[in-house]
Coordinates of C-alpha atoms (C1' of nucleotides) in Angstrom, one line a residue:
Chain M
X1 CA 0.0 0.0 0.0
X2 CA 2.3 2.7 1.2
X3 CA 3.6 5.0 -1.5
X4 CA 3.3 8.8 -1.3
X5 CA -0.5 9.1 -1.7
X6 CA -1.1 6.3 0.9
X7 CA 1.2 7.9 3.4
X8 CA -0.4 11.3 2.8
X9 CA -3.8 9.7 3.6
X10 CA -2.2 8.1 6.7
X11 CA -1.0 11.6 7.7
X12 CA -4.5 13.1 7.3
X13 CA -5.9 10.2 9.3
X14 CA -3.5 10.6 12.1
X15 CA -4.1 14.4 12.1
X16 CA -7.8 13.9 12.3
X17 CA -7.7 11.2 15.1
X18 CA -4.6 11.4 17.2
X19 CA -3.2 14.9 17.8
X20 CA -3.4 16.7 21.1
X21 CA -4.4 13.7 23.2
X22 CA -2.7 12.6 26.3
X23 CA -0.7 9.4 25.9
X24 CA -1.2 6.8 28.6
X25 CA 1.2 4.1 27.6
X26 CA 2.8 2.2 24.7
X27 CA 2.8 -1.4 23.5
X28 CA 5.7 -2.8 21.5
X29 CA 5.4 -5.6 19.0
X30 CA 8.3 -7.4 17.3
X31 CA 11.7 -5.9 18.1
X32 CA 12.7 -6.0 14.4
X33 CA 10.3 -3.1 13.7
X34 CA 12.2 -0.6 15.9
X35 CA 15.2 1.5 14.9
X36 CA 14.8 3.4 18.1
X37 CA 15.4 2.2 21.6
X38 CA 12.1 1.2 23.2
X39 CA 13.0 2.8 26.5
X40 CA 13.7 6.0 24.8
X41 CA 10.3 6.0 23.1
X42 CA 8.6 5.3 26.5
X43 CA 10.4 8.2 28.0
X44 CA 9.7 10.5 25.1
X45 CA 6.0 9.6 24.7
X46 CA 4.5 8.6 27.9
X47 CA 2.3 11.4 29.4
X48 CA 2.9 13.6 26.4
X49 CA 0.9 14.4 23.3
X50 CA 1.4 14.4 19.5
X51 CA 1.4 17.9 18.1
X52 CA 1.8 17.7 14.3
X53 CA 2.9 15.6 11.4
X54 CA 5.2 15.9 8.4
X55 CA 5.4 13.6 5.4
X56 CA 8.6 13.1 3.5
X57 CA 8.1 10.7 0.6
X58 CA 7.0 7.5 2.1
X59 CA 8.1 8.5 5.6
X60 CA 5.7 10.0 8.2
X61 CA 7.2 12.0 11.0
X62 CA 5.1 12.7 14.0
X63 CA 6.2 15.4 16.4
X64 CA 5.8 15.0 20.1
X65 CA 4.8 18.3 21.6
X66 CA 7.9 20.4 22.5
X67 CA 10.2 17.6 21.5
X68 CA 11.5 15.7 18.5
X69 CA 9.9 13.3 16.0
X70 CA 8.6 9.8 15.9
X71 CA 9.3 8.4 12.4
X72 CA 7.1 5.8 10.8
X73 CA 7.9 3.9 7.6
X74 CA 5.3 1.5 6.4
X75 CA 7.2 -1.0 4.4
X76 CA 4.9 -2.9 2.0
X77 CA 2.0 -3.7 4.2
X78 CA 2.0 -1.2 7.0
X79 CA -1.0 1.0 8.0
X80 CA -2.5 3.0 10.9
X81 CA -5.6 2.2 12.8
X82 CA -7.3 4.3 15.4
X83 CA -9.9 2.4 17.4
X84 CA -11.6 2.4 20.7
X85 CA -10.1 0.1 23.4
X86 CA -12.9 -2.1 24.5
X87 CA -12.9 -5.3 22.6
X88 CA -10.7 -7.3 20.4
X89 CA -7.5 -5.6 19.2
X90 CA -6.5 -5.7 15.5
X91 CA -4.0 -8.3 14.3
X92 CA -0.4 -7.6 13.5
X93 CA 0.1 -4.6 15.8
X94 CA 3.7 -3.6 15.7
X95 CA 3.4 -0.5 17.9
X96 CA 0.5 0.8 19.8
X97 CA 0.0 4.3 21.4
X98 CA -2.7 4.1 24.1
X99 CA -4.3 7.4 24.8
X100 CA -6.0 8.3 28.1
X101 CA -9.3 8.8 26.3
X102 CA -9.6 5.1 25.8
X103 CA -8.6 5.0 22.2
X104 CA -5.5 3.5 20.6
X105 CA -3.4 4.4 17.6
X106 CA -1.9 1.2 16.2
X107 CA 0.9 0.8 13.6
X108 CA -0.2 -2.4 11.9
X109 CA 2.5 -4.3 10.0
X110 CA 1.8 -7.9 8.9
X111 CA 5.0 -8.3 6.9
X112 CA 7.3 -6.6 9.3
X113 CA 9.0 -4.5 6.7
X114 CA 7.9 -1.3 8.4
X115 CA 10.2 0.7 10.8
X116 CA 9.7 3.0 13.8
X117 CA 12.3 5.4 14.8
X118 CA 13.1 8.6 16.7
X119 CA 14.4 11.6 14.7
X120 CA 16.0 14.6 16.3
X121 CA 16.9 16.5 13.2
X122 CA 14.8 16.3 10.1
X123 CA 17.5 17.5 7.7
X124 CA 19.9 14.9 9.1
X125 CA 17.3 12.3 8.7
X126 CA 16.8 13.1 5.0
X127 CA 20.6 12.9 4.5
X128 CA 20.9 9.6 6.4
X129 CA 18.1 8.0 4.4
X130 CA 19.5 9.7 1.2
X131 CA 16.1 11.1 0.3
X132 CA 15.8 13.4 -2.7
X133 CA 13.1 16.1 -2.7
X134 CA 9.5 15.0 -2.1
X135 CA 7.7 14.3 -5.3
X136 CA 4.7 16.3 -4.4
X137 CA 6.5 19.4 -3.2
X138 CA 9.3 19.8 -5.7
X139 CA 8.9 22.3 -8.5
X140 CA 8.6 21.3 -12.2
X141 CA 12.0 22.8 -13.1
X142 CA 13.7 20.8 -10.4
X143 CA 11.9 17.6 -11.5
X144 CA 13.1 18.1 -15.0
X145 CA 16.7 18.8 -14.0
X146 CA 16.9 15.8 -11.7
X147 CA 15.7 13.4 -14.4
X148 CA 17.7 15.0 -17.1
X149 CA 20.8 14.2 -15.1
X150 CA 20.1 10.5 -14.9
X151 CA 20.4 7.6 -17.3
X152 CA 18.8 4.2 -17.5
X153 CA 15.2 3.0 -17.5
X154 CA 12.6 5.7 -16.7
X155 CA 10.6 3.5 -14.3
X156 CA 13.7 2.7 -12.3
X157 CA 14.6 6.4 -12.1
X158 CA 11.2 7.4 -10.9
X159 CA 11.4 4.9 -8.1
X160 CA 14.8 5.9 -7.0
X161 CA 14.2 7.6 -3.6
X162 CA 17.5 9.4 -3.7
X163 CA 16.5 11.3 -6.8
X164 CA 13.1 12.2 -5.7
X165 CA 11.1 10.5 -3.0
X166 CA 7.6 9.1 -2.7
X167 CA 7.1 7.2 -5.9
X168 CA 7.0 3.4 -5.7
X169 CA 6.2 0.5 -7.9
X170 CA 2.6 1.1 -8.6
X171 CA 2.5 4.9 -9.0
X172 CA 5.5 4.7 -11.4
X173 CA 3.4 2.4 -13.5
X174 CA 0.4 4.8 -13.3
X175 CA 2.6 7.9 -14.3
X176 CA 4.1 6.1 -17.2
X177 CA 0.8 4.7 -18.4
X178 CA -0.8 8.2 -18.4
X179 CA 2.2 9.6 -20.2
X180 CA 2.1 6.8 -22.7
X181 CA 5.7 6.0 -22.1
X182 CA 7.1 2.5 -22.0
X183 CA 8.5 1.6 -18.5
X184 CA 11.9 0.6 -19.9
X185 CA 12.3 3.7 -22.0
X186 CA 15.8 5.0 -21.7
X187 CA 15.8 8.4 -20.0
X188 CA 18.3 9.9 -22.4
X189 CA 15.7 9.4 -25.2
X190 CA 13.1 11.6 -23.5
X191 CA 12.7 15.2 -24.4
X192 CA 12.5 18.0 -21.7
X193 CA 8.9 18.4 -23.0
X194 CA 8.1 14.8 -22.0
X195 CA 9.5 15.4 -18.5
X196 CA 7.4 18.6 -18.1
X197 CA 4.3 16.7 -19.1
X198 CA 5.3 13.8 -16.7
X199 CA 5.5 16.3 -13.8
X200 CA 2.0 17.6 -14.5
X201 CA 0.6 14.0 -14.8
X202 CA 2.4 13.0 -11.6
X203 CA 0.9 15.9 -9.7
X204 CA -2.5 15.2 -11.0
X205 CA -2.3 11.5 -10.3
X206 CA -1.2 12.2 -6.7
X207 CA -3.9 14.8 -6.2
X208 CA -6.7 12.6 -7.5
X209 CA -5.5 9.5 -5.6
X210 CA -5.2 11.4 -2.3
X211 CA -8.7 12.8 -2.8
X212 CA -10.0 9.2 -3.2
X213 CA -8.2 8.0 -0.1
X214 CA -5.6 6.2 -2.2
X215 CA -7.9 3.3 -2.6
X216 CA -7.4 1.5 -5.9
X217 CA -11.0 0.5 -6.1
X218 CA -12.1 4.1 -5.9
X219 CA -9.7 5.6 -8.5
X220 CA -11.1 7.0 -11.8
X221 CA -11.8 4.6 -14.6
X222 CA -8.8 5.9 -16.7
X223 CA -6.3 4.8 -14.0
X224 CA -4.4 1.6 -14.7
X225 CA -3.8 0.9 -10.9
X226 CA -7.1 -1.0 -10.4
X227 CA -6.1 -3.3 -13.3
X228 CA -2.8 -4.7 -12.2
X229 CA -3.5 -8.1 -13.7
X230 CA -2.1 -9.9 -16.7
X231 CA -4.6 -9.8 -19.5
X232 CA -6.9 -7.2 -17.9
X233 CA -8.6 -4.8 -20.3
X234 CA -6.7 -1.5 -20.8
X235 CA -8.9 1.4 -19.7
X236 CA -8.3 3.3 -22.9
X237 CA -7.9 1.1 -25.9
X238 CA -8.5 -2.5 -27.0
X239 CA -5.2 -3.6 -25.6
X240 CA -4.6 -6.0 -22.7
X241 CA -2.4 -5.3 -19.7
X242 CA 0.9 -7.1 -19.7
X243 CA 3.3 -7.9 -16.9
X244 CA 7.0 -7.5 -17.3
X245 CA 9.9 -7.3 -14.9
X246 CA 11.7 -4.0 -14.5
X247 CA 14.6 -3.9 -12.0
X248 CA 13.2 -6.9 -10.2
X249 CA 9.7 -5.5 -9.7
X250 CA 6.5 -6.6 -11.3
X251 CA 5.5 -3.9 -13.8
X252 CA 2.1 -3.7 -15.4
X253 CA 1.6 -1.7 -18.6
X254 CA -0.3 -1.5 -21.9
X255 CA 1.8 -2.2 -24.9
X256 CA -0.8 -0.6 -27.2
X257 CA -0.8 2.7 -25.3
X258 CA 2.7 3.0 -24.0
X259 CA 4.5 3.3 -27.3
X260 CA 6.6 6.3 -26.6
Chain Y
dA1 C1' 26.0 5.3 -12.2
dG2 C1' 23.2 1.6 -13.4
dT3 C1' 21.8 -3.3 -13.1
dA4 C1' 21.0 -7.9 -11.4
dC5 C1' 20.5 -10.6 -7.5
dC6 C1' 19.7 -11.9 -2.8
dA7 C1' 17.7 -11.0 1.8
dC8 C1' 14.5 -9.6 5.1
dC9 C1' 9.1 -11.4 6.5
dT10 C1' 4.3 -13.3 6.1
dG11 C1' -0.1 -14.2 3.8
dA12 C1' -2.9 -15.2 -0.3
dC13 C1' -3.7 -17.9 -4.2
dG14 C1' -3.5 -21.3 -7.9
dG15 C1' -2.0 -26.0 -9.4
dC16 C1' -1.5 -30.8 -8.4
Chain R
dT1 C1' -6.9 -31.2 2.7
dG2 C1' -2.0 -30.4 2.2
dC3 C1' 2.1 -29.1 0.1
dC4 C1' 4.6 -26.1 -3.2
dG5 C1' 5.8 -22.4 -6.0
dT6 C1' 4.8 -17.6 -7.0
dC7 C1' 3.6 -13.2 -6.0
dA8 C1' 2.8 -8.9 -3.1
dG9 C1' 2.6 -1.4 -3.4
dG10 C1' 9.2 -1.6 0.9
dT11 C1' 14.5 -1.0 1.5
dG12 C1' 19.4 -2.4 1.9
dG13 C1' 23.5 -4.9 0.6
dT14 C1' 26.8 -7.1 -2.7
dA15 C1' 29.1 -7.7 -6.9
dC16 C1' 29.8 -6.7 -11.8

DNA sequence: AGTACCACCTGACGGC
DNA sequence: TGCCGTCAGGTGGTAC
């Protein structure tokens, strides 16, 4: 699930449910999920409240009031769930913040690829993680310059978090589908014009997706994301969706449409 | 710098 | 029903 639009939706969800509430206690799941020392987290969070959030690519930072940031990365299957503490708890809880109001905010992580950390300096965090500018916040000119300076397959470049961050496997497919560009197209063969158009499409795709809660089933009919299946009908022409491998990831595209 | 592979984990699904 | 292979929207490391 969690690429830029998903994480933006998580951010909005956390903002709407979990800010400015007294934290009672914490629960810790599997150790493997924690980059930060659990005792440090206890000390930093217990009795405090969350004051604001900041998304950087696929990372969500959550500020503890008058202190530093909790960092959440969702891996492939992570998500948030805010629920009343009275009955059964959700499965796969990796980290739970129990508020004094009787509600919990849980970091759910079945596949354990997610990570929870503590960040004292946001700029240093970006450097350590080698994150390029956020794909939703960077300007068009910067986007074009970054991609013009790279070589190789366009899909791989879009997913490289050190160039620009937030785009993952499925949204790179969506961007290239809507730009009618083949995923393996060599970057050096694209015109600046193509990149400008790609920036506009990317912004539009993110905006629309976030508006729809980043749920594949609720995306507009012209999106390819809901049809990630070999042989599915292309939304636009008579073609069938095909699956190929691009840098080790499953890539879905329409050979009829993506001829550039 | 770019690519190809492997590893980390667990669940779902299709074939036999 | 059970076992097996494959796949899944993440990143990080190695070697060429």
